[in-house]
CSV table of C-alpha atoms in Angstrom, one decimal:
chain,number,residue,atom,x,y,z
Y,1168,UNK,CA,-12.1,16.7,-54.5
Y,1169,UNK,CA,-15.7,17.9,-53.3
Y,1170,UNK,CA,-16.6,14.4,-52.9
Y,1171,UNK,CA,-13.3,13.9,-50.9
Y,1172,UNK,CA,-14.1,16.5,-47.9
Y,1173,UNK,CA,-18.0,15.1,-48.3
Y,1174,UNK,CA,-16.8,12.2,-47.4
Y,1175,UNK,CA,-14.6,13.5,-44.8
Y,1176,UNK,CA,-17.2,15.3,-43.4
Y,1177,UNK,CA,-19.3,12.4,-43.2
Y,1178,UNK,CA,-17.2,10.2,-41.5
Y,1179,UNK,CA,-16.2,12.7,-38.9
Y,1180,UNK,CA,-20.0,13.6,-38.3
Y,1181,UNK,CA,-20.8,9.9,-37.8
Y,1182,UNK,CA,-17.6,9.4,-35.5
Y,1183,UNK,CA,-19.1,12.6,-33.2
Y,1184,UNK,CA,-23.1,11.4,-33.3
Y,1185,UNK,CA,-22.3,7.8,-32.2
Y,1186,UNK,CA,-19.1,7.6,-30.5
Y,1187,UNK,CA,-19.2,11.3,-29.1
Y,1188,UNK,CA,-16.9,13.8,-29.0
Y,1189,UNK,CA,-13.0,13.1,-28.4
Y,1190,UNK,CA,-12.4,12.4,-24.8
Y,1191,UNK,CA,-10.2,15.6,-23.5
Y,1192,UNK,CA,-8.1,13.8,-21.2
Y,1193,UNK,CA,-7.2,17.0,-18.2
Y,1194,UNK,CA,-6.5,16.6,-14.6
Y,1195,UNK,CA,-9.3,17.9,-12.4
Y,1196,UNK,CA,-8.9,18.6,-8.8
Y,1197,UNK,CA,-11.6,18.1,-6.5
Y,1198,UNK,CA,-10.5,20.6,-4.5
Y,1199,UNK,CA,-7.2,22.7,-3.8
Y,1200,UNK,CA,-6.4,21.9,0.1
Y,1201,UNK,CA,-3.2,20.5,0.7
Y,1202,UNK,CA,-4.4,17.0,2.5
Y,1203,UNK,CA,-2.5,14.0,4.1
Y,1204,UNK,CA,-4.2,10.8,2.4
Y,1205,UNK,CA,-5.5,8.1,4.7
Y,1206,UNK,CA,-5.4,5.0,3.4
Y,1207,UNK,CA,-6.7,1.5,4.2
Y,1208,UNK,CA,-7.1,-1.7,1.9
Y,1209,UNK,CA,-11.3,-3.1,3.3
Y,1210,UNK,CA,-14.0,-1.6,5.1
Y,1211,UNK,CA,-13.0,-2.5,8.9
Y,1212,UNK,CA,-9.5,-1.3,8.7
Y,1213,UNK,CA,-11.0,1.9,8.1
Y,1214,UNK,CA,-13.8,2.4,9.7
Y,1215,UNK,CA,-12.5,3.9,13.2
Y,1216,UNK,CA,-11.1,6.4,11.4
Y,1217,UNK,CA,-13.7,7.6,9.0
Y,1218,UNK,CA,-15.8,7.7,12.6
Y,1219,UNK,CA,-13.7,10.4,13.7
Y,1220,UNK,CA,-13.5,12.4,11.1
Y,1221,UNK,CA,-15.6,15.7,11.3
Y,1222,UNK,CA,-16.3,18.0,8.5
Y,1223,UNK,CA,-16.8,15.3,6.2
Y,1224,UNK,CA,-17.5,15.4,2.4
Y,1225,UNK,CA,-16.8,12.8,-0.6
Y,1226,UNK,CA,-15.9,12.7,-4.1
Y,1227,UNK,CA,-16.1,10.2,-6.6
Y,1228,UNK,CA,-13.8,8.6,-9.5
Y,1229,UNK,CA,-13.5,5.7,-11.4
Y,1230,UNK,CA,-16.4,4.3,-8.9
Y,1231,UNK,CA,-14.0,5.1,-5.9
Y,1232,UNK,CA,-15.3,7.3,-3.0
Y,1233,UNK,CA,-12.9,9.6,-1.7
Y,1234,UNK,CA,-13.8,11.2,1.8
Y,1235,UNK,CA,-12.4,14.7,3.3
Y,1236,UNK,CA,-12.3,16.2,6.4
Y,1237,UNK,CA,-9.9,17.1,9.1
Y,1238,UNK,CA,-9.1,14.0,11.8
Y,1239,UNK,CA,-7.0,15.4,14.7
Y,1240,UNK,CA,-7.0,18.8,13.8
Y,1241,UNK,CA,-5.1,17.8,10.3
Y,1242,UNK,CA,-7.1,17.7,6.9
Y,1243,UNK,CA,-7.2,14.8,5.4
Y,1244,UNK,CA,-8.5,12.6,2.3
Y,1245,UNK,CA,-9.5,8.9,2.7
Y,1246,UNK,CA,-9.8,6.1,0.6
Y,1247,UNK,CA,-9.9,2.6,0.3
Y,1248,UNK,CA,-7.2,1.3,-1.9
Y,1249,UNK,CA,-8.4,-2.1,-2.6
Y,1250,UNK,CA,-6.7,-5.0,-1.5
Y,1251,UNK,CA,-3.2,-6.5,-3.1
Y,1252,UNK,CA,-0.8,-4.3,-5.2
Y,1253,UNK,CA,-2.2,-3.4,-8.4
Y,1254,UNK,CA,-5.5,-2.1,-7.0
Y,1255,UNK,CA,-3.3,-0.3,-4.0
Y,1256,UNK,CA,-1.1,1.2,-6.7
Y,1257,UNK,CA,-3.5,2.3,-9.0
Y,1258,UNK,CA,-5.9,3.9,-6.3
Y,1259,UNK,CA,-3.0,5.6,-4.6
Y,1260,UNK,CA,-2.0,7.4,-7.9
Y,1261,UNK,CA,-5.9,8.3,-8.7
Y,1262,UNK,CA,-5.5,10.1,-5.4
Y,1263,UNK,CA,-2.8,12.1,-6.1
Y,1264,UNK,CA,-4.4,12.8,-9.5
Y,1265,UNK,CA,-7.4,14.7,-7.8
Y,1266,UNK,CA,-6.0,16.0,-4.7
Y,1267,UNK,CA,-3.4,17.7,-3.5
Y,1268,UNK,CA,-1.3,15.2,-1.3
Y,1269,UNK,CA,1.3,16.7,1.0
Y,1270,UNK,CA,1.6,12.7,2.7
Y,1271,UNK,CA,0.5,9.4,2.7
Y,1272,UNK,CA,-0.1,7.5,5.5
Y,1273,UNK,CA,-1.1,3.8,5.4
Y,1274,UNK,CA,-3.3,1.8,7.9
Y,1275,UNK,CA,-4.4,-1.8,8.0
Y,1276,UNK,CA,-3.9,-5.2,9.2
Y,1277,UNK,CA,-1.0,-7.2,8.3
Y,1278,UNK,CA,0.2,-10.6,9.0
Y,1279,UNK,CA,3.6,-11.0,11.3
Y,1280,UNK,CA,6.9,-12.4,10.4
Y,1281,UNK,CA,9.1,-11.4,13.2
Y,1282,UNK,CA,8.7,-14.2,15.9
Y,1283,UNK,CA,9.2,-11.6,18.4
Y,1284,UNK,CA,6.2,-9.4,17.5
Y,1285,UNK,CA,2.7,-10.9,18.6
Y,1286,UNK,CA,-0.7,-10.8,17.4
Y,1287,UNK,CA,-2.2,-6.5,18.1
Y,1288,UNK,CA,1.2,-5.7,17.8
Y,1289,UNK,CA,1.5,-2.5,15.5
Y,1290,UNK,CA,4.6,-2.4,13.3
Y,1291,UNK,CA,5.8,0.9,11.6
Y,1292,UNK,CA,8.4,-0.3,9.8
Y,1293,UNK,CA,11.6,1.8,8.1
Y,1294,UNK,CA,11.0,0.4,4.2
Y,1295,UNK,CA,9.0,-1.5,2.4
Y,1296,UNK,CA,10.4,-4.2,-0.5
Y,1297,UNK,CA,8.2,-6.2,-2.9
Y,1298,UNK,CA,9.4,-9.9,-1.9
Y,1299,UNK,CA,7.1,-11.5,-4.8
Y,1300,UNK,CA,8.2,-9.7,-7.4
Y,1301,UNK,CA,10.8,-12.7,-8.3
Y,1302,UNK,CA,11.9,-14.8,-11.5
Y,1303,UNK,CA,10.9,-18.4,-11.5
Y,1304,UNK,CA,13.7,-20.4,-12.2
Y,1305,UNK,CA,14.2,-23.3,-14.4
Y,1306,UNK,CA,15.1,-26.9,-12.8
Y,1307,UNK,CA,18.4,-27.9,-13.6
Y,1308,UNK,CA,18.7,-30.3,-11.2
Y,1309,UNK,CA,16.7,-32.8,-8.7
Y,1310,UNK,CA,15.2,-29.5,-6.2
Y,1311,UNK,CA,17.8,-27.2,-8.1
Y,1312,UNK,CA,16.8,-23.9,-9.6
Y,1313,UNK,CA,19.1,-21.7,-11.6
Y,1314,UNK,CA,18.4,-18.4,-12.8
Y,1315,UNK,CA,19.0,-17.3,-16.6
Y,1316,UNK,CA,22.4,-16.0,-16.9
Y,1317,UNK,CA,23.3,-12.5,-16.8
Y,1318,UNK,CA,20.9,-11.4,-14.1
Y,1319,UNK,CA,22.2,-11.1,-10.3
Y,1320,UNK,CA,19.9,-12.4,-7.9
Y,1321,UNK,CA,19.9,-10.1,-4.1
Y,1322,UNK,CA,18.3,-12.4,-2.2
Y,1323,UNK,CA,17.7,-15.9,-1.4
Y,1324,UNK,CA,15.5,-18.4,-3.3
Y,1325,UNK,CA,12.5,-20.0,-1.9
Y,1326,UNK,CA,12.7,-23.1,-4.2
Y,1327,UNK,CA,12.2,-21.6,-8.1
Y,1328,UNK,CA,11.1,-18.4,-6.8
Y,1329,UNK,CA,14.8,-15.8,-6.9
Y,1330,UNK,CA,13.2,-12.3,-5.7
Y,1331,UNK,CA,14.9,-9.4,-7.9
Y,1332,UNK,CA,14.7,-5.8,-8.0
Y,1333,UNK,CA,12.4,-3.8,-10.1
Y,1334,UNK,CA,13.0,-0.9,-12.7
Y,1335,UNK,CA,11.7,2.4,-11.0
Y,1336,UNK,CA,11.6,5.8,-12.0
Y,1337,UNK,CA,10.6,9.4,-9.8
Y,1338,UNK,CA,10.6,13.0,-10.5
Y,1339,UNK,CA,14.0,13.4,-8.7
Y,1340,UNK,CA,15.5,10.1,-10.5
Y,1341,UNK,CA,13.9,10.1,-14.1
Y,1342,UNK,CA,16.3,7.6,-15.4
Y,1343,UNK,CA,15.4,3.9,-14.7
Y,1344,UNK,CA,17.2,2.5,-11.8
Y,1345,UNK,CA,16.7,-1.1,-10.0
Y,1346,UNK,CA,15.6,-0.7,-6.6
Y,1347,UNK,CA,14.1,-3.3,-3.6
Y,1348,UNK,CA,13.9,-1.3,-1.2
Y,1349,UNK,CA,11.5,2.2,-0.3
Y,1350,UNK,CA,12.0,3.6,2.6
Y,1351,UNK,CA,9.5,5.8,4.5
Y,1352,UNK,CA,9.8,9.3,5.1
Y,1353,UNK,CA,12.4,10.1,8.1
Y,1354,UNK,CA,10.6,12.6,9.2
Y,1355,UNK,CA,7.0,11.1,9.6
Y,1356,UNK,CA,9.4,7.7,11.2
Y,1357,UNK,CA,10.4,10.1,13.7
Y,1358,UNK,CA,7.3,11.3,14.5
Y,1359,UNK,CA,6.2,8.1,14.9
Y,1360,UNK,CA,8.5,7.2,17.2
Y,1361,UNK,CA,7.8,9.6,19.7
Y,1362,UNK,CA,4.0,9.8,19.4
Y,1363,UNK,CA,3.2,8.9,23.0
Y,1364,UNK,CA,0.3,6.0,24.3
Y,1365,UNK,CA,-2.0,5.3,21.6
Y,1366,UNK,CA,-4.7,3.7,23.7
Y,1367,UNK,CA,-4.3,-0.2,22.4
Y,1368,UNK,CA,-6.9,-2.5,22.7
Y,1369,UNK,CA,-6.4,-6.2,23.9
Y,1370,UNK,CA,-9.8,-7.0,23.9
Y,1371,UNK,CA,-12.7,-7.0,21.2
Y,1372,UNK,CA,-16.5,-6.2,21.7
Y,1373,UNK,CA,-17.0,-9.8,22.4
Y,1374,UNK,CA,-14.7,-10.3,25.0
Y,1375,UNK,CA,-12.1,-11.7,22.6
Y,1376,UNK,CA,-8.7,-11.1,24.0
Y,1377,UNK,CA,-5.0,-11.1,23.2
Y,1378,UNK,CA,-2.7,-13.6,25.2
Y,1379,UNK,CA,-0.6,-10.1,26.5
Y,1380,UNK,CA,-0.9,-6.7,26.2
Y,1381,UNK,CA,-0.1,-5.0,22.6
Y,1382,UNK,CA,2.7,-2.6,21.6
Y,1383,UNK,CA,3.7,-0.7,18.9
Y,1384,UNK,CA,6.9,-1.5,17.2
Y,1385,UNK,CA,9.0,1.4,15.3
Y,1386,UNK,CA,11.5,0.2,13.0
Y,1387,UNK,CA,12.7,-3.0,10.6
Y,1388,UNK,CA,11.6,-3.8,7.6
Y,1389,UNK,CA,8.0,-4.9,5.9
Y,1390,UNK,CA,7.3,-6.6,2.9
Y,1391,UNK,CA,4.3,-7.2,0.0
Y,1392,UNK,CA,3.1,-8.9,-2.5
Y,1393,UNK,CA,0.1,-10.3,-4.3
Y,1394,UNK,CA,-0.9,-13.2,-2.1
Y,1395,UNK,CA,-2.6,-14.0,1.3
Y,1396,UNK,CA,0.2,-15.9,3.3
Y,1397,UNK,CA,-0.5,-18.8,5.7
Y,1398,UNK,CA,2.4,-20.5,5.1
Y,1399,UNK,CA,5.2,-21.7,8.3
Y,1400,UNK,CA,7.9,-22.2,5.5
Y,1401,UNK,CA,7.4,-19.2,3.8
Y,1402,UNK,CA,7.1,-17.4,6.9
Y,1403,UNK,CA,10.5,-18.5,8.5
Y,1404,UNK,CA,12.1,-17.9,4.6
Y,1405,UNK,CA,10.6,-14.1,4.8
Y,1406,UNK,CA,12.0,-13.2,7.9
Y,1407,UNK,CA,15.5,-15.1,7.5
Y,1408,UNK,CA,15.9,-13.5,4.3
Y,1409,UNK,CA,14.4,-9.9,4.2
Y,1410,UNK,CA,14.9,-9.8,8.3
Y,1411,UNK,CA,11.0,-8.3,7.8
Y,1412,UNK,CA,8.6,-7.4,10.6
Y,1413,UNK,CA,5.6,-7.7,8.7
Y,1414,UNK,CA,4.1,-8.9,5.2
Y,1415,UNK,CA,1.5,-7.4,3.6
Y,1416,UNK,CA,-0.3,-6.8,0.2
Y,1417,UNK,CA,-0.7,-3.3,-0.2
Y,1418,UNK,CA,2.0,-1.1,1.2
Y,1419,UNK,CA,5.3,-1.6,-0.5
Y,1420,UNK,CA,2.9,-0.6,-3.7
Y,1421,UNK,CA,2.2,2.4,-2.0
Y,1422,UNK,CA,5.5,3.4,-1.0
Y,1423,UNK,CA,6.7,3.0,-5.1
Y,1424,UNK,CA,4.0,5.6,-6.1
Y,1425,UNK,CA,4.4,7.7,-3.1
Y,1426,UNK,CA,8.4,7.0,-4.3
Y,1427,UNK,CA,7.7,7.5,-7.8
Y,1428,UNK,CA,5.8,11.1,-7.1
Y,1429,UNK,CA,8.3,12.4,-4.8
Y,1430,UNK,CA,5.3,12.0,-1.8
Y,1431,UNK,CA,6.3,11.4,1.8
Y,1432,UNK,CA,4.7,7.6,2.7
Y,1433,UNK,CA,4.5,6.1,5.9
Y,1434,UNK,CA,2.4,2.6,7.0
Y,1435,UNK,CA,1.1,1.2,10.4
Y,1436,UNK,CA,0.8,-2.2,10.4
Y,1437,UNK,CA,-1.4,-4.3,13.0
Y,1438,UNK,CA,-0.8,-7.6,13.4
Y,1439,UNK,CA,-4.1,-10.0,13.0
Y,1440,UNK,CA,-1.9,-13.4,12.3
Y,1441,UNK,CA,0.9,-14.9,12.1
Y,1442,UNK,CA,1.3,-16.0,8.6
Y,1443,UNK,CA,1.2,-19.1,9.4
Y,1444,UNK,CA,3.4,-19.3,12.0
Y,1445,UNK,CA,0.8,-20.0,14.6
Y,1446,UNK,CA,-0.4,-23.5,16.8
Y,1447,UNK,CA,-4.0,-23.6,15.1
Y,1448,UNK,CA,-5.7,-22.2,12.6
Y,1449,UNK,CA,-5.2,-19.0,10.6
Y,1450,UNK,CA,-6.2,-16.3,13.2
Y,1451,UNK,CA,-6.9,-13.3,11.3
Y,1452,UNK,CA,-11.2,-13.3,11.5
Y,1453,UNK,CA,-10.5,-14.3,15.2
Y,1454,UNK,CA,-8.6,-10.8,15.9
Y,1455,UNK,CA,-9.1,-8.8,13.0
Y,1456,UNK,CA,-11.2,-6.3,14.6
Y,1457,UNK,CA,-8.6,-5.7,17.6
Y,1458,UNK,CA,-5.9,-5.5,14.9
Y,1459,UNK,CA,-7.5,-3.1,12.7
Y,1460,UNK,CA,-8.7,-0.7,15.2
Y,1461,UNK,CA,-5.4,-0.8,16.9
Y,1462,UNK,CA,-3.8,0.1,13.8
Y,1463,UNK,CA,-6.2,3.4,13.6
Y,1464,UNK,CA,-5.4,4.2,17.1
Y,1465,UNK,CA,-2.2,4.6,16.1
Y,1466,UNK,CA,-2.6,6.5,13.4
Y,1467,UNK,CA,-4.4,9.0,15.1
Y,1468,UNK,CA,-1.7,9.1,17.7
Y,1469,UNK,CA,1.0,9.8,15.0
Y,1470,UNK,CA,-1.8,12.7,13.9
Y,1471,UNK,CA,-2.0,14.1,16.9
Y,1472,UNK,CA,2.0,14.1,17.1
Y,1473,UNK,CA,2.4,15.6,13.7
Y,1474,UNK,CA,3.1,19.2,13.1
């Protein structure tokens, strides 16, 4: 038996000398002010913002710089989520691990879908749906595609893709449920319908300009998933079926955790392309700059609004 707990003892000494101590897993706020996270997917879609912010001061995790400060009189924690979903999701959650989120508000480029919206435009849409998240369907047929039995399809297929709901759960709704669709906080819509002139630009600093004046566009529905679209087919398909504004790759990934945590979520949406859907060639490094910074202008608009 003495050799039993010597051996024990050795092994657990050995674990502790060259693996370290057990890892204590607690959650550790970087600070305890209720904040309204600022979120953008790359560098230039935040960068106006981060230039207005005063009282600055950043945080670290997981190799992610988190930024505080107050922007329009509001206090406020930015990030960069990453681009596409898993990195927006995942970043979006750290967040609300290690601060105390009151709201999330989203702001970045997207490309349109509506063929009434135009490059600059800024879209705030009502919900958000994940139109990628589908079940690729087996061939029965010469272009035919039939889903496996037993499971309803909600939308229209684009050839073998058949776009379905996914299983979510929240803190109000434990129980799994199938949703598409998240919609954005009421109130925050509200707000944003009302927020007044938000100063759009149609012009860049090299005297690259839009064909008309921008405007910002409250209402309809968005859409994202995991791929860069410049696509005409797709494009037409996306807005015939999901009658969507806007697709993106980061805000309906957003709106399930802000969902999923019981969070208020809202996104502003600038259009730098047209998904496809234009004469030439993809146009988003042409305008990306006016699109971007339009979409911050907006956003501090809405913070200026919000009470």
């Amino acid at each position: 038996m003495a050799r039993f707990f010597r051996f024990c003892f050795s092994t657990l000494f050995l674990f502790v000398v060259v693996l370290g101590p057990p890892r204590v897993w607690a959650q550790q706020w970087f600070d305890a002010t209720p904040r309204i996270a600022v979120i953008s997917a790359f560098e230039p879609e935040l960068a106006l913002l981060l230039d207005e912010l005063t009282e600055p001061a950043s945080y670290e995790a997981n190799g992610l710089t988190f930024t505080t400060g107050t922007l329009e009189g509001k206090p406020v924690v930015m990030f960069l989520s990453g681009i596409s979903m898993v990195n927006a999701a995942m970043n979006t959650q750290l967040a609300l691990d290690r601060f105390r989120v009151s709201h999330i508000v989203f702001s970045g480029i997207a490309g349109g879908v509506n063929p009434d919206l135009h490059i600059g435009d800024v879209t705030v849409v009502e919900r958000w749906g994940q139109y990628l998240e589908v079940l690729m369907a087996r061939e029965t047929g010469q272009g035919v595609y039939t889903p496996r039995d037993g499971e309803a399809m909600p939308f229209q297929n684009f050839g073998m893709m058949h776009p379905r709901t996914i299983k979510a759960r929240s803190a109000k709704l434990p129980q799994v449920h199938r949703k598409f669709w998240f919609d954005v906080d009421p109130q925050m819509l509200a707000v944003a319908r009302n927020m007044g002139d938000a100063g759009l630009l149609a012009c860049d600093a090299q005297d690259r300009c839009l064909d008309r004046p921008p405007q910002v566009v409250v209402g309809g529905n968005g859409v994202s998933g995991p791929a860069f679209v410049d696509n005409a087919a797709l494009r037409e398909y996306v807005f015939d079926t999901f009658q969507a504004n806007v697709l993106d790759m980061e805000s309906a990934a957003c709106a399930l955790v802000a969902y999923s945590n019981d969070v208020p979520f809202i996104a502003f949406r600038s259009l730098s392309d047209l998904a496809g859907g234009g004469k030439g060639a993809n146009e988003m490094h042409t305008f990306m700059n006016i699109a971007a910074d339009n979409s911050a202008r907006v956003v501090l608009a809405f913070l200026r609004a919000w009470n």
